[in-house]
Amino acid sequence: MASIAPVLERADANLPQSLERLFDLVRIKSISTDPAYKAECRKAAEWLVAELQALGFEASVRDTPGHPMVVAHHQAATANAPHLLFYGHYDVQPVDPLNLWEAPPFEPAVREIAPGRKVLTGRGTSDDKGQLMTFVEAVRAYKEARGALPCRITILFEGEEESGSHSLKPFLEANAAELKADYALICDTGMWDRETPAISAGLRGLVGEEIVVRAADRDLHSGLFGGAAANPIHILTGILAGLHDETGRVTLDNFYDGVEETPAEIKASWEKLGRTAENFLGEVGLSIPAGETGRSVLELTWARPTAEVNGIVGGYTGEGFKTVIAAEASAKVSFRLVGNQDPAKVRESFRAYVRSKIPADCSVEFHEHGASPAIHLPYDSELLTRAKAALSQEWPKPAIVIGMGGSIPIVGDFQKMLGMESLLVGFGLADDRIHSPNEKYELQSFHKGIRSWIRILDALA
Amino acid sequence: MASIAPVLERADANLPQSLERLFDLVRIKSISTDPAYKAECRKAAEWLVAELQALGFEASVRDTPGHPMVVAHHQAATANAPHLLFYGHYDVQPVDPLNLWEAPPFEPAVREIAPGRKVLTGRGTSDDKGQLMTFVEAVRAYKEARGALPCRITILFEGEEESGSHSLKPFLEANAAELKADYALICDTGMWDRETPAISAGLRGLVGEEIVVRAADRDLHSGLFGGAAANPIHILTGILAGLHDETGRVTLDNFYDGVEETPAEIKASWEKLGRTAENFLGEVGLSIPAGETGRSVLELTWARPTAEVNGIVGGYTGEGFKTVIAAEASAKVSFRLVGNQDPAKVRESFRAYVRSKIPADCSVEFHEHGASPAIHLPYDSELLTRAKAALSQEWPKPAIVIGMGGSIPIVGDFQKMLGMESLLVGFGLADDRIHSPNEKYELQSFHKGIRSWIRILDALA
């Protein structure tokens, strides 16, 4: 296999021009949520198509009911190379309040914010124009250094990520055959810190459920009926309090089916990150982990399922006091899922548990509020192992595999609709102020991001 | 002693106008717990003062830090007649949920609900405007028929009974000399059934308490923090669920101090009343006693203490779903007391229990909402014996002496602060839906209630 040193060197040499190209893209005001910028969104799509065509891609602007998609294809040097789908989005967030920007948001610049630490400023430099251009520039370096690409590459750039991605699913459905690849690469996430690259391997799933417990057919006076009539708030609080045992584990039957323990070496790598209960919870005024005992906050939020009550109401909740026994009480409950937990089975187990706690003369009603399984890239997958090694070569510290408590819907869409595993790699930092005034992207993120993709493409080839 | 027949006849003749006057009072939206109705509370007090002045009382609106009191005095025909203090309250409960009312709560009406059975509908028709007006109209009949009253009468109408009676004790203390009488008459209770009048000899006490549990300093995203951050709804539901053990007993330390078992012969007399779990709870759509196991519904509601959650709220309770971990959650909790339970000790025990369940990085805030001990009147008093005979003359069946689940704190205050025994007589029925939508008062309760007071005043003169 050919050395990638010349490719990396080419990327280094290209950097000034790479920056100019990124800045050209940032200057296009592609705010997707504001109809006033509709033409600018199309302009960004057209700009990207032109760039990709110049790199030898078969690229086109593809209309949708909203802002257009960019789709581009390029063959690999060898027929048996893997096929990768790279996803990014060219649309950006609105820029108000404009007066808080230190420089105009669509006039990108390089600023030195500390000795030797340069940042690229402007809306979209980090989210997601700077990130997606790391991949485009990596491809450019390959083409210029070798005249060919190590993998077959399909590119999908969306223009509605910041405004609900309404056209995405229909577009994936209508173009499934064209977009299906071996793996997806998604560049819309962050580093752990300035020295430590990260691969997001887990995204928790979600089951939402609302329950309404009904007792008497009317509100009752607690003097007349108290002590004899069922109180639906008591029934409900009993149910909710019983969801966890004294160690914080969820008590539902079969709840942990499909949940696997995080491998020791992954946990060990998380422990080295220095995220303690004190510094994680301290930011929101807390200090003591509240979930399962004996697990770190990173494990609790990245790798463990939860049952959380998101809302509860019953009886008199206004000013003052009312000695009433309510006729009904309700709660909204959500479950974060990991591993192979089955959303439908979790919901059914919850409902069976709740029903078992309802006295014979009372009743319960359930309302479903969404269900999605967890997304989990196996820790030992080839994709992850190779990408991790590639990133570790580029950065001062080895790459780590992290979880994410929330969700990135396209990951699930790729999995469900196109049967593809996704690799989530990005070079943003927590202080990039995406969605806020004075968005920035580290010059190092851009430069080493390009070099990282060169290494990853090589590793996957 | 003059016959009371002309007085009773006058009351009968007055009935249409008596109803009009009651309806005028019911139309005043005197919801004491809601500050928005402050002016309406004053309006109700002023309306009553005007009515009493028209009847020859020396009456006035008396300011308090809360809603005003009404105090009125009238001499008896003879100097050696007993002095009676009549107490009632002009304030009413809130009317939510408004959509469950079949007619607007403050637009009273007469409805025939069965052949020959008419009811007065509207908030306060039973609790307590209809009840207090039975006495005012009895007084009116005496004045109109005889030009004089058989007893010296002082009237005290309160405007904060439904919101904790915060001004009552200070007012009684400051005006003890003016308010002290031989006996107090309190009309805020019910009949045994539609044919059987009742005198309430036992009243449960009440401790009202509101708790607010606080965790993070802001609402949190349950994806990012779920499983690691304290959820105040979990803490609160755990606290509330722990208030009872599996036999329905309240778990607070020393909670049952001062609670004595009801004598066997009293329990036996209650058993003869035929009140079963099925017929008592069946009226409100329930069938299974929910309190301490192994006790009858009459014992549970008349002679046993309780802990009830009257309201709970936290997190997102609107339409749809929001994956939030709330910053705080709160509940309103009340305790019904019996025997010699000490309200202050019960409150302290509850607070100690709650504090013991609050994690070190969370906090709790307590708000006091009233406290009164239980009351028990001697079964063999002169007052009770005479009133029982008078009531038995008016109604189809003889009067009985019963216990009461509710709390009328003023009975204790009258006893402790003014050294007065209280006679608790009222004409409400169990299905009056006081504190609930569609409150009603039987026309018969109103009419025969007026006649009952005429007989009782005569009996006590």
PDB file of N, CA, C and O in Angstrom, chain A residues 38 41-42 62-69 90 159-160 166-167:
ATOM      1  N   LYS A  38     -33.392  31.897   0.758  1.00  0.00           N
ATOM      2  CA  LYS A  38     -33.601  30.728  -0.103  1.00  0.00           C
ATOM      3  C   LYS A  38     -32.586  30.686  -1.258  1.00  0.00           C
ATOM      4  O   LYS A  38     -31.961  29.650  -1.529  1.00  0.00           O
ATOM      5  N   CYS A  41     -29.152  29.691  -0.156  1.00  0.00           N
ATOM      6  CA  CYS A  41     -29.007  28.254   0.075  1.00  0.00           C
ATOM      7  C   CYS A  41     -28.696  27.545  -1.250  1.00  0.00           C
ATOM      8  O   CYS A  41     -27.791  26.710  -1.325  1.00  0.00           O
ATOM      9  N   ARG A  42     -29.465  27.905  -2.280  1.00  0.00           N
ATOM     10  CA  ARG A  42     -29.196  27.283  -3.584  1.00  0.00           C
ATOM     11  C   ARG A  42     -27.783  27.631  -4.070  1.00  0.00           C
ATOM     12  O   ARG A  42     -27.087  26.786  -4.629  1.00  0.00           O
ATOM     13  N   ARG A  62     -29.764  18.753  -6.410  1.00  0.00           N
ATOM     14  CA  ARG A  62     -30.990  17.949  -6.523  1.00  0.00           C
ATOM     15  C   ARG A  62     -32.120  18.646  -5.780  1.00  0.00           C
ATOM     16  O   ARG A  62     -32.049  18.822  -4.547  1.00  0.00           O
ATOM     17  N   ASP A  63     -33.153  19.026  -6.525  1.00  0.00           N
ATOM     18  CA  ASP A  63     -34.258  19.768  -5.916  1.00  0.00           C
ATOM     19  C   ASP A  63     -35.047  18.913  -4.925  1.00  0.00           C
ATOM     20  O   ASP A  63     -35.175  17.695  -5.086  1.00  0.00           O
ATOM     21  N   THR A  64     -35.571  19.584  -3.907  1.00  0.00           N
ATOM     22  CA  THR A  64     -36.489  18.967  -2.933  1.00  0.00           C
ATOM     23  C   THR A  64     -37.607  19.996  -2.727  1.00  0.00           C
ATOM     24  O   THR A  64     -37.497  21.121  -3.225  1.00  0.00           O
ATOM     25  N   PRO A  65     -38.636  19.639  -1.995  1.00  0.00           N
ATOM     26  CA  PRO A  65     -39.660  20.662  -1.692  1.00  0.00           C
ATOM     27  C   PRO A  65     -39.079  21.806  -0.862  1.00  0.00           C
ATOM     28  O   PRO A  65     -39.646  22.892  -0.813  1.00  0.00           O
ATOM     29  N   GLY A  66     -37.943  21.580  -0.217  1.00  0.00           N
ATOM     30  CA  GLY A  66     -37.287  22.637   0.557  1.00  0.00           C
ATOM     31  C   GLY A  66     -36.026  23.088  -0.158  1.00  0.00           C
ATOM     32  O   GLY A  66     -36.043  23.335  -1.360  1.00  0.00           O
ATOM     33  N   HIS A  67     -34.924  23.161   0.574  1.00  0.00           N
ATOM     34  CA  HIS A  67     -33.655  23.545  -0.038  1.00  0.00           C
ATOM     35  C   HIS A  67     -33.037  22.321  -0.716  1.00  0.00           C
ATOM     36  O   HIS A  67     -33.262  21.194  -0.288  1.00  0.00           O
ATOM     37  N   PRO A  68     -32.242  22.543  -1.760  1.00  0.00           N
ATOM     38  CA  PRO A  68     -31.740  21.404  -2.534  1.00  0.00           C
ATOM     39  C   PRO A  68     -30.679  20.579  -1.794  1.00  0.00           C
ATOM     40  O   PRO A  68     -30.020  21.059  -0.875  1.00  0.00           O
ATOM     41  N   MET A  69     -30.539  19.339  -2.223  1.00  0.00           N
ATOM     42  CA  MET A  69     -29.459  18.466  -1.788  1.00  0.00           C
ATOM     43  C   MET A  69     -28.327  18.583  -2.800  1.00  0.00           C
ATOM     44  O   MET A  69     -28.545  18.914  -3.970  1.00  0.00           O
ATOM     45  N   TYR A  90     -24.791  22.132   4.422  1.00  0.00           N
ATOM     46  CA  TYR A  90     -24.255  23.440   4.032  1.00  0.00           C
ATOM     47  C   TYR A  90     -25.071  24.596   4.590  1.00  0.00           C
ATOM     48  O   TYR A  90     -24.680  25.746   4.441  1.00  0.00           O
ATOM     49  N   GLY A 159     -29.325  20.791   2.953  1.00  0.00           N
ATOM     50  CA  GLY A 159     -29.481  22.239   3.179  1.00  0.00           C
ATOM     51  C   GLY A 159     -30.582  22.583   4.160  1.00  0.00           C
ATOM     52  O   GLY A 159     -31.012  23.727   4.266  1.00  0.00           O
ATOM     53  N   GLU A 160     -31.038  21.573   4.941  1.00  0.00           N
ATOM     54  CA  GLU A 160     -32.148  21.845   5.881  1.00  0.00           C
ATOM     55  C   GLU A 160     -31.879  21.278   7.271  1.00  0.00           C
ATOM     56  O   GLU A 160     -32.817  21.103   8.048  1.00  0.00           O
ATOM     57  N   HIS A 166     -36.723  18.440   6.831  1.00  0.00           N
ATOM     58  CA  HIS A 166     -38.011  17.901   6.371  1.00  0.00           C
ATOM     59  C   HIS A 166     -37.923  17.096   5.084  1.00  0.00           C
ATOM     60  O   HIS A 166     -38.707  16.191   4.853  1.00  0.00           O
ATOM     61  N   SER A 167     -36.949  17.438   4.226  1.00  0.00           N
ATOM     62  CA  SER A 167     -36.873  16.721   2.942  1.00  0.00           C
ATOM     63  C   SER A 167     -35.994  15.478   3.014  1.00  0.00           C
ATOM     64  O   SER A 167     -35.940  14.705   2.058  1.00  0.00           O
TER      65      SER A 167
END
